[in-house]
Coordinates of C-alpha atoms in Angstrom, one line a residue:
M1 CA 18.9 -10.8 18.2
K2 CA 19.7 -10.3 21.9
K3 CA 21.9 -6.8 20.0
V4 CA 19.4 -6.0 17.8
L5 CA 17.2 -5.7 20.6
S6 CA 19.5 -4.1 23.4
L7 CA 19.6 -1.6 20.7
M8 CA 16.1 -1.0 20.0
L9 CA 16.1 -0.3 23.7
A10 CA 18.5 1.6 24.1
L11 CA 17.0 3.9 21.1
M12 CA 13.8 4.1 22.4
L13 CA 15.6 5.1 26.2
A14 CA 17.0 8.2 24.8
L15 CA 13.9 9.1 22.2
S16 CA 12.5 8.9 26.0
M17 CA 9.4 7.1 24.8
L18 CA 9.1 4.7 27.3
T19 CA 6.6 6.8 29.3
G20 CA 4.0 3.8 29.5
C21 CA 1.0 6.3 28.8
G22 CA 0.6 8.7 25.8
S23 CA -2.1 10.4 24.8
S24 CA -5.8 9.9 25.6
D25 CA -6.3 9.5 21.8
S26 CA -7.3 5.9 21.9
G27 CA -5.8 4.7 18.2
E28 CA -4.9 7.2 16.7
T29 CA -1.1 7.4 14.9
A30 CA 1.4 10.0 14.8
A31 CA 1.5 10.1 10.6
G32 CA 3.1 7.3 9.3
D33 CA 3.7 4.2 11.6
G34 CA 6.9 2.7 11.8
A35 CA 5.1 0.3 9.8
E36 CA 2.0 2.6 10.2
T37 CA -0.1 4.2 7.9
T38 CA -0.4 6.8 9.5
V39 CA 2.9 7.4 11.0
A40 CA 4.6 4.8 12.3
A41 CA 3.5 3.0 15.4
N42 CA 7.6 3.2 15.9
E43 CA 8.2 6.4 16.3
D44 CA 11.2 5.8 17.4
T45 CA 12.6 4.5 14.2
E46 CA 15.7 6.5 12.3
A47 CA 13.6 8.4 11.1
A48 CA 12.2 10.2 13.6
D49 CA 15.3 10.0 15.3
N50 CA 17.0 12.4 12.1
G51 CA 12.7 14.9 12.0
E52 CA 11.5 12.7 8.8
E53 CA 8.4 12.3 8.5
G54 CA 6.6 11.3 5.3
T55 CA 5.3 14.3 3.5
G56 CA 1.7 13.0 1.6
E57 CA 4.5 13.6 -1.7
G58 CA 6.7 11.3 -3.0
V59 CA 9.9 10.7 -1.8
M60 CA 10.9 8.6 -5.2
P61 CA 10.1 8.6 -8.7
A62 CA 7.5 7.2 -10.0
I63 CA 8.0 3.0 -11.7
A64 CA 5.6 1.8 -14.7
K65 CA 3.5 -0.8 -13.6
E66 CA 5.1 -3.2 -16.7
D67 CA 8.5 -2.3 -15.0
I68 CA 8.0 -3.1 -11.3
K69 CA 9.9 -5.4 -10.0
V70 CA 9.1 -7.1 -6.5
G71 CA 11.6 -8.6 -4.7
V72 CA 10.4 -11.4 -1.3
I73 CA 12.7 -12.9 1.2
H74 CA 11.0 -15.6 3.3
L75 CA 12.0 -16.6 6.7
S76 CA 11.1 -20.3 5.4
D77 CA 8.7 -21.8 2.4
P78 CA 5.7 -20.8 1.6
A79 CA 4.7 -23.7 0.2
E80 CA 4.3 -25.5 4.2
G81 CA 0.7 -24.2 3.8
S82 CA 0.9 -22.4 7.4
G83 CA 2.0 -19.8 9.6
Y84 CA 4.0 -16.8 9.5
T85 CA 5.8 -17.0 6.4
Y86 CA 2.6 -18.7 3.8
T87 CA 0.7 -15.4 5.5
H88 CA 2.8 -13.1 3.8
D89 CA 3.0 -15.3 0.6
Q90 CA -0.7 -15.2 0.6
G91 CA -0.2 -11.2 0.6
I92 CA 2.1 -11.1 -2.5
I93 CA -0.7 -13.0 -4.0
G94 CA -2.7 -10.9 -3.5
M95 CA -1.1 -7.5 -4.2
Q96 CA -0.3 -8.8 -7.5
Q97 CA -3.6 -9.4 -8.3
N98 CA -5.0 -6.9 -7.3
L99 CA -2.0 -4.9 -9.5
G100 CA -2.2 -7.2 -12.3
L101 CA 1.7 -8.0 -11.9
S102 CA 2.4 -10.7 -14.2
D103 CA 4.2 -14.0 -13.1
D104 CA 8.2 -12.8 -14.0
Q105 CA 7.6 -9.4 -11.4
I106 CA 7.9 -11.4 -8.5
I107 CA 11.1 -13.0 -6.7
R108 CA 11.3 -15.0 -4.4
K109 CA 13.9 -15.4 -1.4
N110 CA 12.7 -18.6 0.4
S111 CA 14.0 -20.3 3.4
V112 CA 16.6 -17.6 3.9
D113 CA 17.5 -17.4 8.0
D114 CA 17.3 -15.0 9.9
T115 CA 20.3 -14.6 11.9
N116 CA 22.7 -15.3 9.2
V117 CA 24.1 -11.6 7.6
S118 CA 25.8 -13.1 4.7
E119 CA 22.5 -15.5 3.9
I120 CA 20.7 -12.7 3.9
D121 CA 22.5 -10.2 2.6
T122 CA 23.5 -12.5 -0.6
A123 CA 19.3 -13.2 -1.0
I124 CA 18.2 -9.8 -1.4
R125 CA 21.1 -8.6 -3.6
E126 CA 19.9 -11.4 -6.2
C127 CA 16.6 -9.5 -6.1
I128 CA 18.9 -5.9 -7.1
E129 CA 20.5 -8.3 -9.5
E130 CA 18.1 -9.7 -11.3
G131 CA 16.1 -6.4 -11.5
C132 CA 13.9 -5.6 -8.2
N133 CA 12.5 -2.1 -7.2
I134 CA 10.7 -3.2 -4.5
I135 CA 11.9 -5.8 -1.6
F136 CA 9.6 -6.8 0.8
A137 CA 11.7 -8.1 3.5
T138 CA 9.7 -10.3 6.1
S139 CA 11.6 -11.6 9.2
W140 CA 13.2 -8.9 12.2
G141 CA 16.5 -10.3 11.8
Y142 CA 16.7 -8.5 8.1
M143 CA 16.5 -5.4 9.7
D144 CA 20.6 -4.5 10.4
T145 CA 20.8 -5.5 6.1
C146 CA 17.9 -3.8 4.8
E147 CA 19.9 -0.9 6.4
A148 CA 22.9 -0.8 5.1
L149 CA 22.4 -2.0 1.7
A150 CA 19.5 1.0 1.8
E151 CA 22.1 3.5 2.4
E152 CA 24.6 1.4 -0.9
Y153 CA 21.5 1.2 -3.1
P154 CA 19.1 4.9 -2.5
D155 CA 16.9 3.7 -6.1
V156 CA 16.0 0.4 -4.4
I157 CA 13.3 0.4 -1.9
F158 CA 13.5 -2.0 1.6
S159 CA 10.9 -2.5 3.3
H160 CA 10.7 -4.4 6.3
A161 CA 8.3 -6.6 8.5
T162 CA 8.6 -5.9 12.7
G163 CA 11.9 -4.0 13.1
Y164 CA 11.9 -0.3 14.3
K165 CA 14.5 0.9 12.1
S166 CA 14.0 3.3 9.0
N167 CA 15.7 6.9 6.9
G168 CA 12.5 8.1 5.8
V169 CA 13.2 7.1 2.1
N170 CA 13.7 4.0 0.8
F171 CA 13.3 2.1 3.7
N172 CA 10.8 2.1 6.0
N173 CA 9.3 -0.6 8.5
Y174 CA 5.7 -2.0 8.0
F175 CA 3.5 -4.4 10.9
G176 CA -0.1 -3.5 12.6
R177 CA -2.3 -3.3 15.3
I178 CA -2.5 -7.2 16.0
Y179 CA -3.0 -7.0 19.1
Q180 CA -6.6 -5.8 18.9
A181 CA -6.7 -9.5 17.4
R182 CA -5.1 -10.8 20.0
Y183 CA -7.2 -9.4 22.4
L184 CA -10.6 -10.7 20.7
S185 CA -9.1 -14.6 20.4
G186 CA -8.6 -13.9 24.2
I187 CA -12.0 -14.0 24.4
A188 CA -13.0 -16.9 23.0
A189 CA -10.1 -18.7 25.0
G190 CA -11.4 -17.7 28.2
L191 CA -15.0 -18.2 27.8
K192 CA -13.8 -21.6 26.8
T193 CA -11.5 -23.3 29.2
E194 CA -12.5 -25.4 32.1
T195 CA -8.8 -25.9 34.3
N196 CA -8.5 -21.6 34.2
K197 CA -5.1 -22.7 33.0
I198 CA -4.4 -21.4 29.2
G199 CA -1.1 -21.8 27.8
Y200 CA 0.6 -19.2 25.7
V201 CA 4.0 -20.6 22.7
A202 CA 5.9 -16.9 22.6
A203 CA 8.8 -16.6 20.1
M204 CA 10.1 -14.4 22.2
G205 CA 10.5 -13.1 25.9
Q206 CA 9.6 -10.6 28.1
D207 CA 12.0 -7.8 26.4
N208 CA 10.2 -8.3 23.4
S209 CA 7.4 -6.0 22.7
E210 CA 5.4 -7.5 19.6
V211 CA 6.0 -10.8 21.5
T212 CA 4.8 -9.4 25.2
G213 CA 2.2 -6.8 24.0
G214 CA 0.8 -9.0 22.5
C215 CA 0.0 -11.6 24.8
D216 CA -1.0 -9.3 27.8
A217 CA -4.1 -8.2 24.9
F218 CA -4.9 -12.0 24.7
A219 CA -4.7 -12.1 28.5
M220 CA -6.8 -9.2 28.6
G221 CA -9.3 -10.3 26.4
V222 CA -9.3 -13.3 28.7
Y223 CA -10.0 -11.5 32.2
S224 CA -12.7 -8.8 30.1
V225 CA -14.3 -12.2 30.8
N226 CA -13.1 -14.7 32.5
P227 CA -10.8 -13.0 35.6
D228 CA -10.3 -16.4 37.4
A229 CA -8.4 -18.0 34.4
E230 CA -3.9 -17.2 34.2
V231 CA -2.2 -17.5 31.2
Y232 CA 0.6 -19.5 31.0
V233 CA 3.8 -17.9 29.2
K234 CA 6.0 -20.5 27.6
V235 CA 9.3 -19.3 25.3
T236 CA 10.7 -20.9 22.4
N237 CA 13.5 -17.6 22.0
S238 CA 13.0 -18.1 18.5
W239 CA 10.4 -17.0 15.4
Y240 CA 10.7 -20.3 14.1
D241 CA 10.9 -23.4 15.7
P242 CA 8.6 -26.1 14.9
E243 CA 10.1 -29.2 17.6
G244 CA 10.4 -26.1 19.8
E245 CA 7.2 -24.5 19.7
K246 CA 5.9 -28.4 19.2
Q247 CA 8.0 -28.4 22.4
A248 CA 6.4 -25.6 24.4
A249 CA 2.8 -26.3 24.0
D250 CA 3.6 -30.0 25.5
A251 CA 4.3 -28.4 28.9
L252 CA 2.0 -25.8 28.8
L253 CA -0.3 -29.2 27.9
A254 CA 1.6 -30.9 31.4
E255 CA 0.6 -27.9 33.0
G256 CA -3.0 -28.8 32.4
C257 CA -3.5 -25.5 30.0
D258 CA -6.7 -26.4 27.8
V259 CA -6.7 -23.9 25.5
I260 CA -3.0 -23.4 23.6
G261 CA -2.6 -19.6 22.0
Q262 CA 1.3 -19.1 20.2
H263 CA 3.1 -16.5 19.2
C264 CA 4.8 -18.1 17.0
D265 CA 5.2 -19.8 13.4
T266 CA 3.8 -23.2 12.6
P267 CA 0.6 -24.5 13.7
N268 CA 2.2 -27.5 16.1
P269 CA 0.8 -26.2 19.1
Q270 CA -2.5 -26.3 17.9
L271 CA -1.6 -29.6 16.7
A272 CA -0.3 -30.8 20.2
A273 CA -3.7 -29.6 21.8
E274 CA -5.7 -31.2 19.3
E275 CA -3.7 -34.6 20.5
Q276 CA -4.4 -33.8 23.7
G277 CA -8.6 -33.3 23.5
V278 CA -8.1 -30.5 24.3
W279 CA -8.2 -26.5 22.5
G280 CA -6.4 -23.6 20.8
V281 CA -6.1 -20.2 18.7
G282 CA -4.3 -20.1 15.8
Y283 CA -1.8 -17.1 14.5
N284 CA -1.1 -15.8 11.3
S285 CA -3.5 -17.9 9.2
D286 CA -6.7 -20.1 9.9
M287 CA -5.7 -22.4 11.7
S288 CA -8.5 -24.8 11.7
K289 CA -7.4 -27.1 8.1
D290 CA -4.8 -27.7 10.5
A291 CA -6.3 -29.0 13.7
P292 CA -10.1 -28.8 13.1
G293 CA -11.2 -30.4 16.2
A294 CA -8.7 -27.8 18.5
V295 CA -9.1 -24.3 17.0
L296 CA -11.8 -22.3 18.1
T297 CA -10.9 -19.5 15.8
S298 CA -7.0 -17.8 15.1
V299 CA -5.7 -14.2 14.4
V300 CA -4.9 -13.9 11.4
W301 CA -3.1 -11.8 8.9
D302 CA -4.3 -10.5 5.6
W303 CA -0.7 -8.4 4.3
S304 CA -2.7 -7.6 0.9
V305 CA -3.8 -4.5 2.4
Y306 CA -0.4 -3.6 2.9
Y307 CA 1.7 -4.9 0.0
T308 CA -1.0 -3.3 -2.6
K309 CA -0.9 0.0 -0.8
A310 CA 2.7 0.0 -1.1
V311 CA 3.5 -1.0 -4.5
E312 CA 0.8 0.7 -5.8
S313 CA 2.4 4.0 -4.4
V314 CA 5.8 3.1 -6.4
I315 CA 3.8 2.5 -9.4
N316 CA 2.2 6.3 -8.9
G317 CA 5.0 7.9 -7.6
T318 CA 3.1 8.5 -4.6
W319 CA 5.8 6.5 -1.9
T320 CA 6.5 8.7 0.8
G321 CA 9.5 6.6 3.1
E322 CA 6.6 6.6 5.8
N323 CA 6.7 3.3 8.1
Y324 CA 3.5 1.6 8.6
Y325 CA 1.0 0.2 11.1
E326 CA -2.6 0.3 10.5
G327 CA -5.6 -2.1 12.4
L328 CA -8.7 -4.0 12.1
A329 CA -10.4 -1.1 10.9
E330 CA -8.3 -1.4 7.8
G331 CA -8.1 -5.2 7.2
L332 CA -5.4 -5.4 8.4
V333 CA -5.6 -7.9 10.7
D334 CA -8.8 -10.1 11.9
I335 CA -9.6 -13.5 13.6
S336 CA -11.1 -15.9 11.2
P337 CA -14.2 -17.4 11.7
L338 CA -15.3 -19.0 15.1
S339 CA -15.9 -22.7 15.0
D340 CA -18.6 -24.9 16.3
L341 CA -16.0 -25.7 19.4
C342 CA -16.1 -22.2 20.9
A343 CA -18.5 -21.4 24.2
E344 CA -21.8 -20.4 24.0
G345 CA -21.8 -16.8 24.0
T346 CA -18.4 -16.6 22.5
E347 CA -19.5 -14.9 19.3
E348 CA -22.0 -11.8 21.4
K349 CA -18.9 -11.2 23.5
I350 CA -16.5 -10.8 20.8
N351 CA -18.5 -8.4 18.2
E352 CA -19.1 -6.2 21.6
A353 CA -15.6 -5.4 21.7
K354 CA -14.6 -5.5 18.3
E355 CA -17.4 -2.8 17.8
K356 CA -16.4 -0.2 20.5
M357 CA -12.1 -0.4 19.0
L358 CA -13.6 0.2 15.2
S359 CA -15.8 3.0 16.7
G360 CA -13.2 4.7 18.1
E361 CA -14.6 4.1 22.2
W362 CA -11.9 2.3 22.8
D363 CA -9.3 0.1 22.5
V364 CA -7.2 -2.3 23.6
F365 CA -3.6 -0.2 25.7
S366 CA -6.3 1.9 27.1
G367 CA -7.7 2.1 30.3
L368 CA -6.3 1.1 33.7
I369 CA -3.3 -1.7 33.9
E370 CA -1.5 -3.9 36.1
T371 CA 1.4 -5.7 35.6
N372 CA 1.4 -9.7 37.2
E373 CA 3.6 -7.3 39.8
G374 CA 1.4 -5.1 41.2
E375 CA 2.7 -1.9 38.8
V376 CA 0.2 0.6 37.6
V377 CA 1.9 1.3 33.7
C378 CA -1.9 3.0 32.2
E379 CA -4.1 5.2 34.2
E380 CA -7.8 5.4 33.4
G381 CA -8.4 7.8 31.3
Q382 CA -5.0 7.2 29.4
T383 CA -4.3 5.1 26.4
L384 CA -0.8 3.8 25.9
D385 CA 0.8 5.9 22.7
D386 CA 2.4 3.5 19.7
A387 CA 5.5 4.6 20.6
T388 CA 4.9 2.2 23.7
I389 CA 3.0 -0.3 22.8
T390 CA 5.4 -0.7 19.2
G391 CA 8.3 -0.7 21.6
G392 CA 7.8 -0.2 25.4
I393 CA 5.9 -3.3 26.7
N394 CA 8.0 -5.6 28.3
W395 CA 5.6 -6.3 31.1
Y396 CA 3.2 -9.0 31.4
Y397 CA -0.4 -8.4 32.3
K398 CA -1.6 -8.5 35.8
N399 CA -3.5 -12.7 34.9
V400 CA -0.3 -14.0 33.2
V401 CA 2.4 -16.7 35.6
V402 CA 5.8 -17.2 32.6
K403 CA 6.8 -20.4 33.2

């Protein structure tokens, strides 16, 4: 995984995209997204490298709805009922219902270790052998295998979550502006804390822009309502580590943190907060069902927004190979309903910030941004561009403390 991260950084440097600040537009993407519906939230993708952009016309032939077959590669088992894999699978179910597909048109490969290349390769090839026309690979570590197999099987579409590679034809990546929802959840945490110490369990360290940018957005939301509060970060170095996630949360609680946020798979950090009689902010799905005595709100995805759009485009013959990157406005990301545990005034502050994002008046990575090392990474009147947000955030916001 470290090799993948190193490659990512090298590609970004080669493309000169680590510019800190980009256009003064607050949230517009180029035209398609590395998961953006508009171009890639990752303009540092191979497609961008090759000058490939979606044309709005299909680059793959249409497939009749009755002939479509969808493969899904999951990191864990959706039956666990919470967290990352569960949320992606809920998106697949939503897509299936939206498009009226039968159960036998969905092929799932569960608990595929994203660090085991042989296991990934076998799972994807099984999907192809079973007739899948489009395969969604939902974890970061599946990226390189998707890239290789996309070349080997040009008639199959490979759509990869959270990565940065694509070929502009039958291999794209998809993600979303989850940082918008993280900012909103930070407001809830900042208003609730009594110790002014807020914990954050992070799957990956500072060199992973997805995780670090999300943590920064959360910390910025905290700071917007409580500049005295600090966000303590503990890294597990794993996308899925139930035991490690609990241990990290316990360590943060021992530091005096009384709200626990997270960018990791399981609800274990929320369960740890509930055990200690404090509060938390969940991730992926609404974790109030797991820890009702602790969860203020959760940062949530509705992956059916993308899955429906992607599969429908294959059926209609309008698949463009573009990357996908959308957010609050499209319904891909949000926060779950606020619990009664939230501090007074939380809903009003969150709605105020959300309205600015939805109107285009402002976005999270806009204006003066200072790191915890005193560096200015964005100036007043500027906004970080999508390439930087998705691949160039290797710094922590000024109120973040790494533990």
